[in-house]
Short mmCIF file of C-alpha atoms and ligand atoms in Angstrom, two decimals:
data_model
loop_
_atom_site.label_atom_id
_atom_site.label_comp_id
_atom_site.label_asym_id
_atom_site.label_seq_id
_atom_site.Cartn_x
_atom_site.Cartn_y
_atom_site.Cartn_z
CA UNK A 242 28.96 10.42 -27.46
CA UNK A 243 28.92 13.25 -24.89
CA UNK A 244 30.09 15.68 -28.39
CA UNK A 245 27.37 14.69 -30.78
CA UNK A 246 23.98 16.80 -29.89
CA UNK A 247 21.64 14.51 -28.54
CA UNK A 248 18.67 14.06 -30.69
CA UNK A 249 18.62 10.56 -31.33
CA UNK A 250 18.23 7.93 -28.30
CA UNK A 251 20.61 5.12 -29.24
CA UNK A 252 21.04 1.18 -28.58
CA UNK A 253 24.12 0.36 -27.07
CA UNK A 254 25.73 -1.44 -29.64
CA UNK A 255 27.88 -0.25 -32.71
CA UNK A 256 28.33 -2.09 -35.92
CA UNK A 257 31.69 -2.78 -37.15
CA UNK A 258 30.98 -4.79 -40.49
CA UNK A 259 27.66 -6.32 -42.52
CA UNK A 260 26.91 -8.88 -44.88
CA UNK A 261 23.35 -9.72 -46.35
CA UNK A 262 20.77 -9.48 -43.28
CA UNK A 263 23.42 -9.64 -40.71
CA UNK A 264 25.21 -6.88 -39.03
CA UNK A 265 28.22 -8.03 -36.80
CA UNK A 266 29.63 -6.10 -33.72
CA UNK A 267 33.04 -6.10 -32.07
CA UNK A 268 33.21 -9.03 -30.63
CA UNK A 269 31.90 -10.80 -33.92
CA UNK A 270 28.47 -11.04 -32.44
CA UNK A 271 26.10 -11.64 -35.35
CA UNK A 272 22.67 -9.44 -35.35
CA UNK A 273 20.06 -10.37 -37.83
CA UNK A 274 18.78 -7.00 -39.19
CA UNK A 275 15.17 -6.77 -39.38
CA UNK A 276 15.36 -3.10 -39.82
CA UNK A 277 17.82 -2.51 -42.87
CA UNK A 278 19.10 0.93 -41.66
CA UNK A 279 15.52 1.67 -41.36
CA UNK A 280 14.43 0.61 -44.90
CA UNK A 281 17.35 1.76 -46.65
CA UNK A 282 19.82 -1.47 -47.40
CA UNK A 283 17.16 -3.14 -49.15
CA UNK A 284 19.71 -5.45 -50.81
CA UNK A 285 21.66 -6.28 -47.73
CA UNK A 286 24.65 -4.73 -45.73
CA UNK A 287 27.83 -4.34 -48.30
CA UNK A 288 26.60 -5.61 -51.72
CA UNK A 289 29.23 -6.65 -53.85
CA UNK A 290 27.37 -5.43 -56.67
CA UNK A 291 27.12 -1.91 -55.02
CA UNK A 292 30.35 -2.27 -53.19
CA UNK A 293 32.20 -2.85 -56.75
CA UNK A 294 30.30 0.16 -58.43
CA UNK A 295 30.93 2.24 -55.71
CA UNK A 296 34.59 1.67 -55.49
CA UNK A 297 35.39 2.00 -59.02
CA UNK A 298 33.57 5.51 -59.29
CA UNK A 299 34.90 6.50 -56.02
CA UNK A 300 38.83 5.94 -57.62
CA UNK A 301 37.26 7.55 -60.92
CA UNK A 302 34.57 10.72 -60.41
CA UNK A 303 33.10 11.43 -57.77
CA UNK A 304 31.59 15.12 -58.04
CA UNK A 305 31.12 17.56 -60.93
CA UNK A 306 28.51 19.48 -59.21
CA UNK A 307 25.27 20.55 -61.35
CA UNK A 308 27.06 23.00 -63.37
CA UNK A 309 28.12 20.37 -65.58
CA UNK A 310 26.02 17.59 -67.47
CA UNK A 311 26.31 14.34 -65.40
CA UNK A 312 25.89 11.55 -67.75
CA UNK A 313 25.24 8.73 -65.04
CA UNK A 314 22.62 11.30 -63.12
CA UNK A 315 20.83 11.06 -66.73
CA UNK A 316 21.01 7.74 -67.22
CA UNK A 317 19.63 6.97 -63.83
CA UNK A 318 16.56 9.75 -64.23
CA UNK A 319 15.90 7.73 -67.35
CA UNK A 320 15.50 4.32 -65.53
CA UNK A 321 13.45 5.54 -62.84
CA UNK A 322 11.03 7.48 -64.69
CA UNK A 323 10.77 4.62 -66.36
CA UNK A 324 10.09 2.53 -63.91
CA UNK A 325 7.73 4.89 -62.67
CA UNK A 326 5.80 6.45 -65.47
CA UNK A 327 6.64 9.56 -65.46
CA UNK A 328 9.21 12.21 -67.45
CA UNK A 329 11.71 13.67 -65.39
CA UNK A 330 13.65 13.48 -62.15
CA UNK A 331 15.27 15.59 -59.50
CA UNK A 332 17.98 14.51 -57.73
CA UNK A 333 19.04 15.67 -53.92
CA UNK A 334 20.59 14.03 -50.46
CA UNK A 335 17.65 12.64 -48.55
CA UNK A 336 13.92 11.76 -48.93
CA UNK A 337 13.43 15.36 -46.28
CA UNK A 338 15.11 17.13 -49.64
CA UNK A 339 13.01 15.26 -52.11
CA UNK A 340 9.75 15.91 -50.24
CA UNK A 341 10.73 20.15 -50.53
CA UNK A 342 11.51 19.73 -54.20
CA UNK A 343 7.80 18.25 -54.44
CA UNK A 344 6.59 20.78 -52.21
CA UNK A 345 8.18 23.27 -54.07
CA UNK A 346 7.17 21.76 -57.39
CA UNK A 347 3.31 22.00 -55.94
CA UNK A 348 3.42 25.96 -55.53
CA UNK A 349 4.84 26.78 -58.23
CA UNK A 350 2.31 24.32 -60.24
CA UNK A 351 -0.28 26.42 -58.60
CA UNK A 352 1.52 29.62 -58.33
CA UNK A 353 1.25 29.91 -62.39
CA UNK A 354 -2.69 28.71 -61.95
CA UNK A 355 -2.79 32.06 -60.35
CA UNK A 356 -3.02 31.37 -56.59
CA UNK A 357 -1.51 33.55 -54.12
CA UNK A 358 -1.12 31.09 -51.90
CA UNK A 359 -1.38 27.40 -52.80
CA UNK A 360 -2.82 25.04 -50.39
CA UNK A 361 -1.13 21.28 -50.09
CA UNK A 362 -3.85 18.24 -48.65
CA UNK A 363 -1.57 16.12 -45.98
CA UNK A 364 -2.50 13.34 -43.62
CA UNK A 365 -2.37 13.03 -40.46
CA UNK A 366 -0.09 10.59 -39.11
CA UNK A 367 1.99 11.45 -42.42
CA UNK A 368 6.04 11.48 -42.43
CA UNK A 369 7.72 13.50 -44.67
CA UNK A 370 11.07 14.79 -43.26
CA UNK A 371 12.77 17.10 -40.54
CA UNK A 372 13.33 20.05 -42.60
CA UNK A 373 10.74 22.94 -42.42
CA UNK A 374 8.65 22.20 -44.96
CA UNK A 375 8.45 18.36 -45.02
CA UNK A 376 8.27 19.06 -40.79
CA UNK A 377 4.60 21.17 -41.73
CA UNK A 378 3.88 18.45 -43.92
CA UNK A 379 4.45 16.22 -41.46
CA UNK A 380 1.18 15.47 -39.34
CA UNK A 381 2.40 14.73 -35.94
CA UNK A 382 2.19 17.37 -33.42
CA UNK A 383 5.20 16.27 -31.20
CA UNK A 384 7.32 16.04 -34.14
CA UNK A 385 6.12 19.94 -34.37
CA UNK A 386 6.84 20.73 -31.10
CA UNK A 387 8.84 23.89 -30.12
CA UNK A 388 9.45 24.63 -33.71
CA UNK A 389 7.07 27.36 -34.80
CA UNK A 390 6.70 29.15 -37.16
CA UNK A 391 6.72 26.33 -39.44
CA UNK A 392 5.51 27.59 -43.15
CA UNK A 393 1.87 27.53 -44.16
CA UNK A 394 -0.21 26.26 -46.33
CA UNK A 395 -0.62 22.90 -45.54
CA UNK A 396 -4.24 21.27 -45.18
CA UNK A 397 -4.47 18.19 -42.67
CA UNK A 398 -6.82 15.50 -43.01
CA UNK A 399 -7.13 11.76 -41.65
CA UNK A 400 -5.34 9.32 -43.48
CA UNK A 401 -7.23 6.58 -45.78
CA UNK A 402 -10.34 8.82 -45.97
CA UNK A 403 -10.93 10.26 -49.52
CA UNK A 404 -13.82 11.49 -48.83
CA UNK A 405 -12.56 14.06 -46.09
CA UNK A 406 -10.40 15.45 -49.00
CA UNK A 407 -13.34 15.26 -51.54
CA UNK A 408 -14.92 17.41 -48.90
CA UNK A 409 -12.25 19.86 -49.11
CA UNK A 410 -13.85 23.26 -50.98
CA UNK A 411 -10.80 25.54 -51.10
CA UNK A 412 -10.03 27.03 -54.43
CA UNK A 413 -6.42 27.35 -53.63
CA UNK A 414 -5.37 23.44 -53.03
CA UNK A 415 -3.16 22.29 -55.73
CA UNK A 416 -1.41 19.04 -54.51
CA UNK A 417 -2.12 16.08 -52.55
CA UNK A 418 0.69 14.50 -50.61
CA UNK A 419 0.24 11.54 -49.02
CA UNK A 420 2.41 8.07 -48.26
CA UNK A 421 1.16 4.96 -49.74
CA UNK A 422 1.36 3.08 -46.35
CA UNK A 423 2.27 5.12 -43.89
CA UNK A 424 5.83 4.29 -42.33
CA UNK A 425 6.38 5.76 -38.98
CA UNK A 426 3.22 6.09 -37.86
CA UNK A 427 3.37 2.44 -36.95
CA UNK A 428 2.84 0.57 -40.90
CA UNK A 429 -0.47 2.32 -41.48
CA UNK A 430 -2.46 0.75 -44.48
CA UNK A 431 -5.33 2.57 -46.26
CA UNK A 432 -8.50 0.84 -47.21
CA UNK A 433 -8.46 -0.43 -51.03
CA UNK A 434 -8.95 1.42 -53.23
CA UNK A 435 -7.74 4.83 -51.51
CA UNK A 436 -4.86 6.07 -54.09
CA UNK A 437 -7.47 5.26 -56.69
CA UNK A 438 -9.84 7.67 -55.19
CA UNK A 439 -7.52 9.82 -54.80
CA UNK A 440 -6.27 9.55 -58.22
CA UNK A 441 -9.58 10.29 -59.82
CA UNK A 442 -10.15 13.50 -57.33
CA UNK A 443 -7.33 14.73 -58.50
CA UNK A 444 -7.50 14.46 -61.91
CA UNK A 445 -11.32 16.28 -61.77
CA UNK A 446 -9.96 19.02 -59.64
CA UNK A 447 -6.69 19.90 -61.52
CA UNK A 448 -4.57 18.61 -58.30
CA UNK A 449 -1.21 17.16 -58.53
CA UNK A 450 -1.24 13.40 -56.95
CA UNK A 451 2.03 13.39 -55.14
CA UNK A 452 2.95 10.14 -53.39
CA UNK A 453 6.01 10.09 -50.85
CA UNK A 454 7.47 6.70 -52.01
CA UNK A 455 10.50 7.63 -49.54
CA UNK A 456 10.18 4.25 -47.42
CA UNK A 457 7.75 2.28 -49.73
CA UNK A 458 9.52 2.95 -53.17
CA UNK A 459 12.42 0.47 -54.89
CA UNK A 460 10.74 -2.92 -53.97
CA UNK A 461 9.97 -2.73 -50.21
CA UNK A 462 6.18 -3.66 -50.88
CA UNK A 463 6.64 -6.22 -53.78
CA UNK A 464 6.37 -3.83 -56.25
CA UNK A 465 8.85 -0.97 -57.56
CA UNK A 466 6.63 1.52 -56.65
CA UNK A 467 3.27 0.87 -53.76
CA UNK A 468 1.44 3.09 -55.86
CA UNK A 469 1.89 0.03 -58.46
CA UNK A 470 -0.57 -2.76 -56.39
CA UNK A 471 -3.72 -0.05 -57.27
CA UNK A 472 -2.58 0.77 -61.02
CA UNK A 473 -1.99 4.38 -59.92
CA UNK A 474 0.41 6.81 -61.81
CA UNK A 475 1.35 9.89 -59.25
CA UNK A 476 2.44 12.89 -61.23
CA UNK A 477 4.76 13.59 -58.12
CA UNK A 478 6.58 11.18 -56.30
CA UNK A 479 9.60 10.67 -53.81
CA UNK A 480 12.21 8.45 -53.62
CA UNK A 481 15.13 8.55 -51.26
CA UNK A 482 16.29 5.59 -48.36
CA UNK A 483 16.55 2.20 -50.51
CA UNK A 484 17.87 4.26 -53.60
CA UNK A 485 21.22 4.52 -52.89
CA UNK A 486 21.28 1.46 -50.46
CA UNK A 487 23.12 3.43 -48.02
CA UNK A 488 24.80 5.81 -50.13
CA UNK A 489 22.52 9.11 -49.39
CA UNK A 490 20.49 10.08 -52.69
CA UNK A 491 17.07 10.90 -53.18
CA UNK A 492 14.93 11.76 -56.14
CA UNK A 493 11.67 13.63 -56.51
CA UNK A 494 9.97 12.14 -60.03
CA UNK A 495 7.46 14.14 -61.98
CA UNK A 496 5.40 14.03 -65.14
CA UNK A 497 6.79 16.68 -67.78
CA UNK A 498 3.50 18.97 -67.38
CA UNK A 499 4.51 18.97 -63.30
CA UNK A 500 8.00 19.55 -64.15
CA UNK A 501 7.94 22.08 -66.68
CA UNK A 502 7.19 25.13 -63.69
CA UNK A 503 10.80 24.15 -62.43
CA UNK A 504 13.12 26.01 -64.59
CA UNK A 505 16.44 26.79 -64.42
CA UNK A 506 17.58 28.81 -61.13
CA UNK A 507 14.09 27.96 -59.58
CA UNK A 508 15.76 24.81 -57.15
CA UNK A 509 18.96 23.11 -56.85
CA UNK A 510 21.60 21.30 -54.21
CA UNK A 511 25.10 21.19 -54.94
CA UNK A 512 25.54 17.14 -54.58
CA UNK A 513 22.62 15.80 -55.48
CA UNK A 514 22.82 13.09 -58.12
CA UNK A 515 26.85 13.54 -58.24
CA UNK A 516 28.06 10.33 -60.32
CA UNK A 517 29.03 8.20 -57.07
CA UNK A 518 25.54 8.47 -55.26
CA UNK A 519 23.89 7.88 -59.05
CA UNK A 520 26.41 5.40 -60.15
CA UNK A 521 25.32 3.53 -56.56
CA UNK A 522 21.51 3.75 -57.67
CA UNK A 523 22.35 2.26 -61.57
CA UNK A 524 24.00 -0.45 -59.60
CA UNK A 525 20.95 -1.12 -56.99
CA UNK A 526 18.40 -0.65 -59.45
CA UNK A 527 20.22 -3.16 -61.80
CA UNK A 528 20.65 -5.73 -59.07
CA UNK A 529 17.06 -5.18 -57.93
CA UNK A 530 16.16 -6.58 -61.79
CA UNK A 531 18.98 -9.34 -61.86
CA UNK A 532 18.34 -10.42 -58.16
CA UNK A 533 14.19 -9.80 -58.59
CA UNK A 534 13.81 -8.72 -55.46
CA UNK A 535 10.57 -6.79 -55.98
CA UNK A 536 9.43 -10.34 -56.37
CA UNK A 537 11.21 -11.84 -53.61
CA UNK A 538 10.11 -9.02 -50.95
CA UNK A 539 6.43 -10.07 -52.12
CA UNK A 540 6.59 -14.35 -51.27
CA UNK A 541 9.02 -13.09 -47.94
CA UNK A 542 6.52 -10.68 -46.85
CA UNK A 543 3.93 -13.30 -47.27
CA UNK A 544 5.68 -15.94 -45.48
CA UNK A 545 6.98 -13.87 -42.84
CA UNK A 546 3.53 -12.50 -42.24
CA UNK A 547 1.96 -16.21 -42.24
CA UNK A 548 4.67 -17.15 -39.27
CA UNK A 549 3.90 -14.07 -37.52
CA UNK A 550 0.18 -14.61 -37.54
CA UNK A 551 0.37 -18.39 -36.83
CA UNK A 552 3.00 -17.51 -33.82
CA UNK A 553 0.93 -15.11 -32.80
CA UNK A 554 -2.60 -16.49 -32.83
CA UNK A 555 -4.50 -16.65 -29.61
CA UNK A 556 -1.66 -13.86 -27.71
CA UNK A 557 -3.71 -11.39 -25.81
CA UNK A 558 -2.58 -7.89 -26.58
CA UNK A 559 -1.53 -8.38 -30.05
CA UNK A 560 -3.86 -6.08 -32.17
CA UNK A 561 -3.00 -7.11 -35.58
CA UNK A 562 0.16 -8.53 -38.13
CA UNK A 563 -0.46 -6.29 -41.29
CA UNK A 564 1.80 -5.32 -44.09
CA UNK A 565 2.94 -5.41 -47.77
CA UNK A 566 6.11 -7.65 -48.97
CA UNK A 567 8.49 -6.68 -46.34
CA UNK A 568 7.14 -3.95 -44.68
CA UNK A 569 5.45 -5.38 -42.01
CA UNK A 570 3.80 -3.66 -38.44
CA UNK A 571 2.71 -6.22 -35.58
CA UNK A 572 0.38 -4.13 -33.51
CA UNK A 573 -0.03 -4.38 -29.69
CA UNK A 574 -2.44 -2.99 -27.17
CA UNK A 575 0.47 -1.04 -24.99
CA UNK A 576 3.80 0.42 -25.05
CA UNK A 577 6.55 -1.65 -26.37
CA UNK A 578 9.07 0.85 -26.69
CA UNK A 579 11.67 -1.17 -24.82
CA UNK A 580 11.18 -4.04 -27.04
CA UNK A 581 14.11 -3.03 -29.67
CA UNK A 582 16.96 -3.22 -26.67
CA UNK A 583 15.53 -6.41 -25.49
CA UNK A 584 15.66 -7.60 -28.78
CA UNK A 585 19.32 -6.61 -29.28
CA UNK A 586 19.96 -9.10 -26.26
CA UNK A 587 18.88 -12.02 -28.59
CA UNK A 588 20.64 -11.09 -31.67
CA UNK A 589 17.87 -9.46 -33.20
CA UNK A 590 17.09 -5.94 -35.11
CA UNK A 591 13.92 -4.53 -34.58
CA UNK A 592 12.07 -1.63 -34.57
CA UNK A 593 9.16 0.16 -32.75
CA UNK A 594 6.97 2.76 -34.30
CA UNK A 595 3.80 4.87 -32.92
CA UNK A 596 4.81 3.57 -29.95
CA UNK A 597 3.05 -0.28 -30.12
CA UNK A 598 3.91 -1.13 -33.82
CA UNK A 599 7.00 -3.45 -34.15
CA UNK A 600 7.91 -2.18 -37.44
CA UNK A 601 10.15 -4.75 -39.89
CA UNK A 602 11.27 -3.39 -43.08
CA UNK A 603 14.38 -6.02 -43.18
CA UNK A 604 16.80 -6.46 -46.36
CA UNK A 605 14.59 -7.87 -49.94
CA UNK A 606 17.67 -10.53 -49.75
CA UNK A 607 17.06 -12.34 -46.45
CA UNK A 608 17.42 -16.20 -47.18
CA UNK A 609 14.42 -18.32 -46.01
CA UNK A 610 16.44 -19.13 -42.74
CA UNK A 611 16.62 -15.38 -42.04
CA UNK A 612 12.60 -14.92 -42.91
CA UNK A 613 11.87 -17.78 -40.41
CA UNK A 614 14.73 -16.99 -37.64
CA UNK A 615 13.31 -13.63 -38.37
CA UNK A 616 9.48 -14.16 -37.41
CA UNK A 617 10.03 -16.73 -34.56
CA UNK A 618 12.38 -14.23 -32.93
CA UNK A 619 9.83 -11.90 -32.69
CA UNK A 620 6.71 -14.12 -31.98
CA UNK A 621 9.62 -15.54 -28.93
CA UNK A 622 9.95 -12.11 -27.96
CA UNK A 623 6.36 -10.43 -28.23
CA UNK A 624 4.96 -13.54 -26.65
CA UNK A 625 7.67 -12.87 -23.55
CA UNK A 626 6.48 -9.46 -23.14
CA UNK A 627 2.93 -9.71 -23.43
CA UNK A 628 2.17 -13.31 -21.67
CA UNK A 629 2.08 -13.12 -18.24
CA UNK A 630 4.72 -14.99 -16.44
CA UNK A 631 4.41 -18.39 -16.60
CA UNK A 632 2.65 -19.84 -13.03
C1 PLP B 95 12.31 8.50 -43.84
C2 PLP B 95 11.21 9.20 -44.53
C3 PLP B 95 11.36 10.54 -44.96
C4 PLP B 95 12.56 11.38 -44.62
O1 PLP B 95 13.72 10.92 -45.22
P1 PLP B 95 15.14 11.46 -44.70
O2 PLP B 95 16.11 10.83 -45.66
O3 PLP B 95 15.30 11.00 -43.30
O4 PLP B 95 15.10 12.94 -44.81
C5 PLP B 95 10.32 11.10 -45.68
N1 PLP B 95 9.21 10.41 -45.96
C6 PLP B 95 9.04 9.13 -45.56
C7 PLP B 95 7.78 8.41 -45.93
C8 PLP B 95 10.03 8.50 -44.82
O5 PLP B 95 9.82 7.24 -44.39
#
């Protein structure tokens, strides 16, 4: 480890094979995964479906590059605009990548509206990526730390609160960019209603409605899209973890009037959409119909949430058990940062975000052993940490 740069503080365990929810080490220890490669293996470790796809491209085509026509790449911007109402698609690596193509999108959209220097309404708490851009679009400080001079033009603003950005009077704005529920800030939720709002503001003002769908998009919440539960169409949005489920790919979607300020020579990444990271998106997107997991992450989320709160009920310290389908914060009144290597010790994946959120965005495929195994491990283990010893 002592050759890799040390940015990330790992667990002390390493993963030798998968299958559905479970990840197994070495020694054929079995983990249940209530963290999915942080919201990315949405249909379980080593798919067949994606496995089989994968191979076969992998011993056919794998890259072209973007100089060519890439007939799968098309086909796949087809089904997800589709699925998400909009025209046209942009393929790239990562959902950091995908949040700079909308960026980029955004001032260029108001670059040809005339402004010299167009103004993009984030939130704070918001995560959108450790490049540059998506870092100043990113709305927590530490994240920023040591780091200047990150680009401009970004407007900050409390999450859930469309009336703070109503409030906004700056001629040059021309995008809003904001998460549906916000990930790593600890499963943030915004009040009803919110994307609506935000919708409608944006649609008076000429403003693009750009949704980062990174960690909330392909099914996580019950729904293809979040944005779907309040009826809203974004003319931006993101797509990247779940896409590929574990193959990196991400997409930024746009309607055709959005689009149309991208021309040729104005963005591009030599692998993005090559045919095996699209050919591995046909074949999640096709199981996510055939398997109906949209569906299934809905009645798991519930059920999972139900167990949580009845497990739960009457623990001092535990603030709240929120979520949509299967992504899913339990909120405590101190640090709990530890909690994810404790967990490990019982054969259990979790995750803590914003410090006192146990965050669970496990696979849409966990059986209803998993869901419950799932929840009691955690109630076991939250109720460990927070209950005083037992007298
Ligand atoms: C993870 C995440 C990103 C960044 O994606 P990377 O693939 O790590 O670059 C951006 N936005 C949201 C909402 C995320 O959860």
């Amino acid at each position: 480890m002592d050759a890799l740069i040390p940015t990330y503080n790992r667990l002390p365990v390493a993963f030798t094979c998968g299958r559905g929810a479970w990840l197994f080490d070495a020694q054929g220890r079995g983990y249940l995964d209530g963290v999915a490669g942080i919201a990315v293996c949405n249909l379980g470790h080593a798919h067949p479906a994606v496995a089989a796809a994968v191979a076969e491209q992998a011993q056919t085509l794998v890259h072209t590059s973007n100089l060519f026509r890439i007939p799968l790449q098309e086909q796949l911007a087809e089904r997800l605009c589709a699925a998400a109402g909009v025209d046209s698609a942009f393929f790239c690596n990562s959902g950091a990548e995908a949040n700079e193509a909308a960026i980029k999108l955004a001032r260029r959209d108001g670059a040809r509206k005339g402004m010299a220097k167009p103004k993009i309404v984030v939130a704070e708490g918001g995560f959108h990526g450790r490049t540059l851009g998506a870092l100043a679009a990113t709305g927590n400080p530490q994240a920023h730390e040591g780091f200047a001079p990150l680009p401009e033009g970004f407007l900050r603003v409390p999450y859930g609160d469309a009336e703070a950005i109503a409030a906004l009077d700056d001629p040059e704005i021309c995008a809003v960019l904001v998460e549906p529920i916000q990930g790593e800030s600890g499963v943030r939720i915004p009040p009803a209603g919110y994307l609506q709002q935000l919708r409608s503001l944006c649609d008076a003002r000429g403003w693009l409605l750009m949704l980062d769908e990174v960690q909330t998009g392909v099914g996580r919440t019950g729904r293809f899209l979040a944005a779907e539960h309040e009826g809203v169409r974004p003319d931006v949005v993101t797509l990247a973890k779940a896409l590929g489920n574990g193959l990196p790919i991400g997409a930024c979607l746009a309607t055709a009037a959005a689009a149309e300020c991208l021309g040729p020579g104005s963005h591009g990444t030599t692998y993005g959409g090559n045919p095996l990271a699209a050919r591995a998106a046909l074949a999640v997107l096709d199981t996510l119909e055939s398997e109906n997991l949209p569906a299934m992450a809905a009645g798991a989320g519930e059920s999972i949430r139900q167990r949580l709160a009845d497990g739960l009920d009457g623990v001092a310290g535990v603030v709240d058990v929120r979520g949509r389908g299967l992504m899913i914060g339990v909120e405590v009144d101190r640090d709990i940062a530890h909690l994810p290597r404790a967990a490990l010790d019982e054969g259990l994946i979790l995750n803590v975000t914003g410090g006192r959120v146990v965050r669970l965005v496990p696979p849409l495929t966990l059986t209803d052993d998993d869901q419950q195994r799932l929840a009691d491990g955690v109630v076991a283990l939250l109720r460990r940490h927070l209950e005083p010893a037992a007298a």
